[in-house]
């Protein structure tokens, strides 16, 4: 999910769209300005001294179909920064989708969330996520992979038992290696390895291994960053990752029973940069990734092999500094 997709001549319009999705009428607050500042930093596009002016959805002109889809998704992310949602922001995203002729399921999610229909929000998010995850299980292991995925998540059944000892032996690697750091995370958090009752299927190993590589802790703040990273990193509809973590860890909608829903974890600088960082990584860690050659490497070597950007850039947009005072 690349977010730096607009030509320079369209970026003024894009920033006005994001400004309107954040707050259609009133001045922006510090967190909303930080959202714009971070996106401006990612795109290397200067911002005016004050807030960009709101824009009518009918005035938006974006030439490329892929960019139009991404704009609707980015506008939805901007709207989701407010907890609870602002009715004007949801209305603007819906109008934008209509005006530029681009449909995305997140528009329905926003409408259901605004109406307090948590069951429908959960259904829509799970449907989109399960469609992608089952497709990935099929790609990796065929029908057997799909059955394993369902058995592990729904029944807590041990799957991929032939790989269990290989994962367990990662604890014998030297300190400082990627494999040992992954083993430590899984052991300290009480997460099950593939092949254990309640353990994850092998097709989902990339999530916790990505936590280690990207440096995101197994906390609500770390989970929202890791989901954002995976959203950017996945080449095919990574948006479902982002939608999931924003709902689960910012709006408190419990999409998965594995962790409770919490609120207030959307740090716009960290979320947007994690998306960008994932998109710029040349390896899609969420799709057919062979991570085993990296396990014996030091963490720094493994990160270099994956081409990871730093966790956060040196932030030079002066307006974002007042985020901490919000």
Tab-separated table of C-alpha atoms in Angstrom:
chain	number	residue	atom	x	y	z
A	1	UNK	CA	0.000	0.000	0.000
A	2	UNK	CA	2.071	2.867	-1.313
A	3	UNK	CA	0.944	6.305	-0.155
A	4	UNK	CA	3.426	8.486	-2.062
A	5	UNK	CA	1.620	8.009	-5.376
A	6	UNK	CA	0.579	11.493	-6.493
A	7	UNK	CA	2.424	13.717	-9.005
A	8	UNK	CA	3.661	17.028	-7.560
A	9	UNK	CA	0.971	19.058	-9.304
A	10	UNK	CA	-1.767	17.147	-7.457
A	11	UNK	CA	-0.304	17.337	-3.954
A	12	UNK	CA	-1.872	20.678	-3.042
A	13	UNK	CA	-5.268	19.128	-3.774
A	14	UNK	CA	-4.361	15.953	-1.853
A	15	UNK	CA	-3.352	17.930	1.231
A	16	UNK	CA	-6.589	19.928	1.063
A	17	UNK	CA	-8.531	16.653	0.854
A	18	UNK	CA	-6.727	15.283	3.904
A	19	UNK	CA	-7.256	18.561	5.766
A	20	UNK	CA	-10.994	18.391	5.045
A	21	UNK	CA	-11.234	14.744	6.094
A	22	UNK	CA	-9.447	15.599	9.341
A	23	UNK	CA	-11.656	18.600	10.096
A	24	UNK	CA	-14.095	19.997	7.510
A	25	UNK	CA	-14.658	23.360	9.172
A	26	UNK	CA	-12.757	24.296	12.340
A	27	UNK	CA	-8.994	24.953	12.637
A	28	UNK	CA	-6.862	21.836	12.926
A	29	UNK	CA	-5.616	20.706	16.312
A	30	UNK	CA	-2.045	19.588	16.968
A	31	UNK	CA	-2.611	15.916	16.121
A	32	UNK	CA	-4.380	16.810	12.880
A	33	UNK	CA	-1.552	19.142	11.899
A	34	UNK	CA	0.929	16.377	12.665
A	35	UNK	CA	-0.953	14.145	10.219
A	36	UNK	CA	-0.538	16.736	7.450
A	37	UNK	CA	3.047	17.507	8.424
A	38	UNK	CA	4.012	13.850	8.238
A	39	UNK	CA	2.376	13.307	4.887
A	40	UNK	CA	4.040	16.454	3.559
A	41	UNK	CA	7.379	15.124	4.792
A	42	UNK	CA	6.822	11.751	3.087
A	43	UNK	CA	5.945	13.404	-0.218
A	44	UNK	CA	8.571	16.182	0.129
A	45	UNK	CA	5.850	18.734	-0.555
A	46	UNK	CA	5.930	22.044	1.341
A	47	UNK	CA	2.958	23.087	3.416
A	48	UNK	CA	1.678	26.657	3.667
A	49	UNK	CA	2.260	28.458	6.987
A	50	UNK	CA	-1.371	28.028	8.041
A	51	UNK	CA	-3.841	25.209	7.599
A	52	UNK	CA	-4.711	24.362	3.989
A	53	UNK	CA	-8.194	25.484	3.035
A	54	UNK	CA	-10.976	22.867	3.050
A	55	UNK	CA	-12.068	21.629	-0.359
A	56	UNK	CA	-15.414	20.653	-1.834
A	57	UNK	CA	-15.294	17.017	-2.953
A	58	UNK	CA	-16.655	18.040	-6.364
A	59	UNK	CA	-13.522	20.147	-6.963
A	60	UNK	CA	-11.122	17.212	-6.589
A	61	UNK	CA	-9.345	16.160	-9.777
A	62	UNK	CA	-6.960	13.184	-9.611
A	63	UNK	CA	-5.913	11.670	-12.918
A	64	UNK	CA	-4.822	8.123	-12.081
A	65	UNK	CA	-7.298	5.433	-10.951
A	66	UNK	CA	-4.820	3.882	-8.502
A	67	UNK	CA	-4.145	7.306	-6.977
A	68	UNK	CA	-7.886	8.005	-6.675
A	69	UNK	CA	-8.379	4.788	-4.725
A	70	UNK	CA	-5.472	5.627	-2.465
A	71	UNK	CA	-6.863	9.115	-1.873
A	72	UNK	CA	-10.181	7.709	-0.637
A	73	UNK	CA	-8.292	5.355	1.692
A	74	UNK	CA	-6.024	8.120	2.990
A	75	UNK	CA	-9.021	10.385	3.559
A	76	UNK	CA	-10.671	7.577	5.532
A	77	UNK	CA	-7.530	7.185	7.643
A	78	UNK	CA	-7.580	10.929	8.298
A	79	UNK	CA	-11.231	10.707	9.365
A	80	UNK	CA	-10.412	7.788	11.694
A	81	UNK	CA	-7.931	9.941	13.612
A	82	UNK	CA	-10.888	11.469	15.474
A	83	UNK	CA	-12.298	9.233	18.172
A	84	UNK	CA	-15.277	9.434	18.144
A	85	UNK	CA	-15.688	10.127	14.465
A	86	UNK	CA	-16.781	13.538	13.241
A	87	UNK	CA	-19.998	13.348	11.185
A	88	UNK	CA	-18.667	15.987	8.781
A	89	UNK	CA	-15.517	13.961	8.119
A	90	UNK	CA	-17.488	10.810	7.353
A	91	UNK	CA	-19.815	12.745	5.049
A	92	UNK	CA	-16.841	14.246	3.219
A	93	UNK	CA	-15.187	10.861	2.617
A	94	UNK	CA	-18.460	9.497	1.261
A	95	UNK	CA	-18.879	12.527	-1.024
A	96	UNK	CA	-15.250	12.259	-2.160
A	97	UNK	CA	-15.739	8.611	-3.090
A	98	UNK	CA	-18.766	9.535	-5.193
A	99	UNK	CA	-17.210	12.622	-6.763
A	100	UNK	CA	-14.078	10.866	-8.039
A	101	UNK	CA	-15.880	7.635	-8.934
A	102	UNK	CA	-13.880	5.392	-6.618
A	103	UNK	CA	-15.386	2.859	-4.252
A	104	UNK	CA	-13.708	1.292	-1.231
A	105	UNK	CA	-15.294	-0.751	1.551
A	106	UNK	CA	-13.898	1.556	4.211
A	107	UNK	CA	-16.666	4.057	3.330
A	108	UNK	CA	-19.234	1.581	4.670
A	109	UNK	CA	-17.066	0.938	7.726
A	110	UNK	CA	-16.994	4.654	8.545
A	111	UNK	CA	-20.778	4.922	8.182
A	112	UNK	CA	-21.380	1.925	10.459
A	113	UNK	CA	-18.883	3.180	13.041
A	114	UNK	CA	-20.500	6.620	13.113
A	115	UNK	CA	-23.901	4.988	13.675
A	116	UNK	CA	-22.552	2.873	16.537
A	117	UNK	CA	-23.206	-0.376	14.648
A	118	UNK	CA	-20.202	-2.213	16.048
A	119	UNK	CA	-21.409	-5.614	14.883
A	120	UNK	CA	-21.490	-4.433	11.275
A	121	UNK	CA	-18.085	-2.742	11.646
A	122	UNK	CA	-16.662	-6.017	12.925
A	123	UNK	CA	-18.289	-8.010	10.126
A	124	UNK	CA	-17.024	-5.710	7.364
A	125	UNK	CA	-13.490	-5.609	8.743
A	126	UNK	CA	-13.306	-9.366	9.316
A	127	UNK	CA	-14.720	-10.144	5.874
A	128	UNK	CA	-12.078	-8.034	4.156
A	129	UNK	CA	-9.278	-9.407	6.309
A	130	UNK	CA	-10.315	-13.054	6.069
A	131	UNK	CA	-10.604	-12.833	2.307
A	132	UNK	CA	-6.979	-11.724	2.081
A	133	UNK	CA	-5.633	-14.084	4.750
A	134	UNK	CA	-7.321	-17.182	3.330
A	135	UNK	CA	-6.032	-16.269	-0.108
A	136	UNK	CA	-2.530	-16.052	1.353
A	137	UNK	CA	-2.918	-19.435	3.084
A	138	UNK	CA	-4.022	-20.920	-0.228
A	139	UNK	CA	-1.013	-19.407	-2.007
A	140	UNK	CA	1.380	-20.821	0.581
A	141	UNK	CA	-0.022	-24.317	1.138
A	142	UNK	CA	-3.108	-24.803	-1.029
A	143	UNK	CA	-6.269	-26.247	0.503
A	144	UNK	CA	-4.238	-27.673	3.368
A	145	UNK	CA	-3.080	-24.168	4.251
A	146	UNK	CA	-6.656	-22.869	4.340
A	147	UNK	CA	-7.743	-25.742	6.597
A	148	UNK	CA	-4.749	-25.192	8.866
A	149	UNK	CA	-5.477	-21.487	9.126
A	150	UNK	CA	-9.096	-22.076	10.122
A	151	UNK	CA	-8.188	-24.895	12.531
A	152	UNK	CA	-5.527	-22.822	14.293
A	153	UNK	CA	-7.550	-19.632	14.651
A	154	UNK	CA	-11.022	-21.045	15.251
A	155	UNK	CA	-10.240	-24.294	17.097
A	156	UNK	CA	-6.798	-23.557	18.616
A	157	UNK	CA	-5.625	-26.788	16.996
A	158	UNK	CA	-1.875	-27.435	16.597
A	159	UNK	CA	-0.945	-27.066	12.930
A	160	UNK	CA	2.353	-27.224	10.999
A	161	UNK	CA	3.646	-29.680	13.601
A	162	UNK	CA	6.440	-30.722	11.240
A	163	UNK	CA	7.955	-27.242	11.704
A	164	UNK	CA	7.632	-27.013	15.496
A	165	UNK	CA	11.139	-28.105	16.439
A	166	UNK	CA	12.712	-25.826	13.859
A	167	UNK	CA	11.069	-22.830	15.490
A	168	UNK	CA	11.895	-24.029	18.987
A	169	UNK	CA	15.580	-24.422	18.109
A	170	UNK	CA	15.774	-20.706	17.343
A	171	UNK	CA	16.303	-20.290	21.084
A	172	UNK	CA	19.726	-21.904	20.671
A	173	UNK	CA	20.962	-19.161	18.339
A	174	UNK	CA	23.333	-16.500	19.739
A	175	UNK	CA	21.955	-13.396	21.403
A	176	UNK	CA	21.529	-10.555	18.941
A	177	UNK	CA	20.458	-12.694	15.999
A	178	UNK	CA	17.065	-12.245	14.393
A	179	UNK	CA	16.064	-15.827	15.160
A	180	UNK	CA	16.941	-15.550	18.840
A	181	UNK	CA	15.141	-12.190	19.139
A	182	UNK	CA	12.025	-13.699	17.547
A	183	UNK	CA	12.176	-16.721	19.877
A	184	UNK	CA	12.550	-14.377	22.868
A	185	UNK	CA	9.537	-12.293	21.850
A	186	UNK	CA	7.332	-15.343	21.362
A	187	UNK	CA	8.463	-16.943	24.620
A	188	UNK	CA	8.207	-13.832	26.780
A	189	UNK	CA	4.752	-12.977	25.422
A	190	UNK	CA	3.505	-16.547	25.765
A	191	UNK	CA	2.705	-16.819	22.051
A	192	UNK	CA	2.520	-20.316	20.611
A	193	UNK	CA	4.858	-21.422	17.830
A	194	UNK	CA	3.554	-23.340	14.816
A	195	UNK	CA	2.819	-26.907	15.886
A	196	UNK	CA	1.697	-26.056	19.430
A	197	UNK	CA	-1.909	-26.041	20.697
A	198	UNK	CA	-3.079	-22.457	20.306
A	199	UNK	CA	-0.012	-21.644	18.226
A	200	UNK	CA	-0.087	-19.614	15.046
A	201	UNK	CA	-0.066	-21.243	11.611
A	202	UNK	CA	3.189	-20.918	9.716
A	203	UNK	CA	1.561	-18.570	7.213
A	204	UNK	CA	1.232	-15.930	9.977
A	205	UNK	CA	4.797	-16.083	11.323
A	206	UNK	CA	5.643	-12.936	9.389
A	207	UNK	CA	3.566	-10.810	11.792
A	208	UNK	CA	5.562	-11.384	14.972
A	209	UNK	CA	8.816	-11.689	13.053
A	210	UNK	CA	7.966	-8.308	11.521
A	211	UNK	CA	7.538	-6.894	15.033
A	212	UNK	CA	11.159	-7.809	15.718
A	213	UNK	CA	12.555	-6.562	12.425
A	214	UNK	CA	10.637	-3.279	12.445
A	215	UNK	CA	11.260	-2.693	16.156
A	216	UNK	CA	7.609	-2.464	17.175
A	217	UNK	CA	6.816	-3.697	20.681
A	218	UNK	CA	4.017	-6.187	21.382
A	219	UNK	CA	1.868	-3.435	22.933
A	220	UNK	CA	-1.227	-1.655	21.602
A	221	UNK	CA	0.970	1.187	20.304
A	222	UNK	CA	3.346	-1.330	18.765
A	223	UNK	CA	0.511	-3.324	17.238
A	224	UNK	CA	-0.955	-0.286	15.512
A	225	UNK	CA	2.482	0.523	14.111
A	226	UNK	CA	3.099	-3.049	12.966
A	227	UNK	CA	-0.307	-3.228	11.300
A	228	UNK	CA	0.482	0.055	9.567
A	229	UNK	CA	3.858	-1.280	8.443
A	230	UNK	CA	2.240	-4.439	7.064
A	231	UNK	CA	-0.395	-2.345	5.291
A	232	UNK	CA	2.315	-0.438	3.474
A	233	UNK	CA	4.419	-3.537	2.897
A	234	UNK	CA	1.732	-5.713	1.321
A	235	UNK	CA	1.513	-5.237	-2.425
A	236	UNK	CA	-2.108	-6.429	-2.764
A	237	UNK	CA	-4.817	-4.716	-0.655
A	238	UNK	CA	-2.685	-4.053	2.380
A	239	UNK	CA	-5.310	-1.576	3.532
A	240	UNK	CA	-7.171	-4.280	5.446
A	241	UNK	CA	-4.263	-4.437	7.930
A	242	UNK	CA	-4.489	-0.697	8.551
A	243	UNK	CA	-8.261	-0.692	8.850
A	244	UNK	CA	-8.054	-3.521	11.388
A	245	UNK	CA	-5.516	-1.890	13.716
A	246	UNK	CA	-7.174	1.534	13.612
A	247	UNK	CA	-10.481	-0.024	14.607
A	248	UNK	CA	-9.039	-2.393	17.218
A	249	UNK	CA	-6.385	-0.189	18.814
A	250	UNK	CA	-7.796	3.303	18.357
A	251	UNK	CA	-11.589	2.986	18.249
A	252	UNK	CA	-11.824	0.039	20.635
A	253	UNK	CA	-13.734	-2.257	18.250
A	254	UNK	CA	-12.628	-5.786	19.073
A	255	UNK	CA	-12.121	-7.325	15.638
A	256	UNK	CA	-10.065	-10.292	16.836
A	257	UNK	CA	-10.630	-12.132	20.142
A	258	UNK	CA	-6.870	-12.506	20.569
A	259	UNK	CA	-6.500	-9.030	22.096
A	260	UNK	CA	-8.924	-6.559	23.696
A	261	UNK	CA	-10.013	-3.423	21.907
A	262	UNK	CA	-8.367	-0.242	23.180
A	263	UNK	CA	-8.629	3.429	22.276
A	264	UNK	CA	-6.313	6.340	21.609
A	265	UNK	CA	-3.280	4.658	20.014
A	266	UNK	CA	-3.248	6.539	16.680
A	267	UNK	CA	-0.050	8.593	16.676
A	268	UNK	CA	-0.232	10.111	13.167
A	269	UNK	CA	3.527	10.494	12.804
A	270	UNK	CA	4.211	6.873	13.691
A	271	UNK	CA	1.298	5.438	11.713
A	272	UNK	CA	1.955	7.302	8.469
A	273	UNK	CA	5.683	6.729	8.650
A	274	UNK	CA	5.160	3.008	9.335
A	275	UNK	CA	2.971	2.753	6.217
A	276	UNK	CA	5.604	4.552	4.151
A	277	UNK	CA	8.405	2.483	5.674
A	278	UNK	CA	6.603	-0.725	4.782
A	279	UNK	CA	5.887	0.442	1.233
A	280	UNK	CA	9.525	1.354	0.632
A	281	UNK	CA	10.753	-2.047	1.827
A	282	UNK	CA	11.682	-4.001	-1.346
A	283	UNK	CA	10.523	-7.299	0.200
A	284	UNK	CA	6.839	-8.089	0.670
A	285	UNK	CA	7.063	-9.809	4.052
A	286	UNK	CA	3.359	-10.692	3.983
A	287	UNK	CA	3.402	-12.778	0.809
A	288	UNK	CA	5.492	-15.882	0.169
A	289	UNK	CA	8.425	-14.578	2.209
A	290	UNK	CA	11.269	-17.005	2.957
A	291	UNK	CA	12.631	-15.560	6.197
A	292	UNK	CA	14.789	-18.516	7.205
A	293	UNK	CA	18.026	-17.246	5.549
A	294	UNK	CA	17.809	-14.173	7.818
A	295	UNK	CA	17.446	-16.018	11.123
A	296	UNK	CA	21.197	-16.506	11.724
A	297	UNK	CA	22.002	-12.864	10.937
A	298	UNK	CA	22.334	-10.094	13.479
A	299	UNK	CA	19.337	-7.798	13.725
A	300	UNK	CA	21.219	-4.972	12.009
A	301	UNK	CA	22.307	-7.281	9.181
A	302	UNK	CA	18.797	-8.648	8.741
A	303	UNK	CA	17.311	-5.140	8.644
A	304	UNK	CA	19.890	-4.075	6.084
A	305	UNK	CA	19.128	-7.141	3.947
A	306	UNK	CA	15.439	-6.188	4.026
A	307	UNK	CA	16.192	-2.576	3.092
A	308	UNK	CA	14.309	-1.101	6.040
A	309	UNK	CA	14.136	2.658	6.517
A	310	UNK	CA	14.723	3.994	10.069
A	311	UNK	CA	11.766	3.709	12.498
A	312	UNK	CA	11.094	7.462	12.396
A	313	UNK	CA	12.678	10.218	10.303
A	314	UNK	CA	14.313	13.295	11.787
A	315	UNK	CA	11.199	15.425	11.945
A	316	UNK	CA	11.833	18.852	10.470
A	317	UNK	CA	8.323	20.196	9.987
A	318	UNK	CA	8.200	22.720	12.884
A	319	UNK	CA	4.419	22.611	13.264
A	320	UNK	CA	4.463	18.977	14.405
A	321	UNK	CA	6.377	19.862	17.530
A	322	UNK	CA	3.205	21.019	19.240
A	323	UNK	CA	1.823	17.470	18.964
A	324	UNK	CA	3.373	16.729	22.351
A	325	UNK	CA	1.541	19.684	23.874
A	326	UNK	CA	-1.871	18.482	22.680
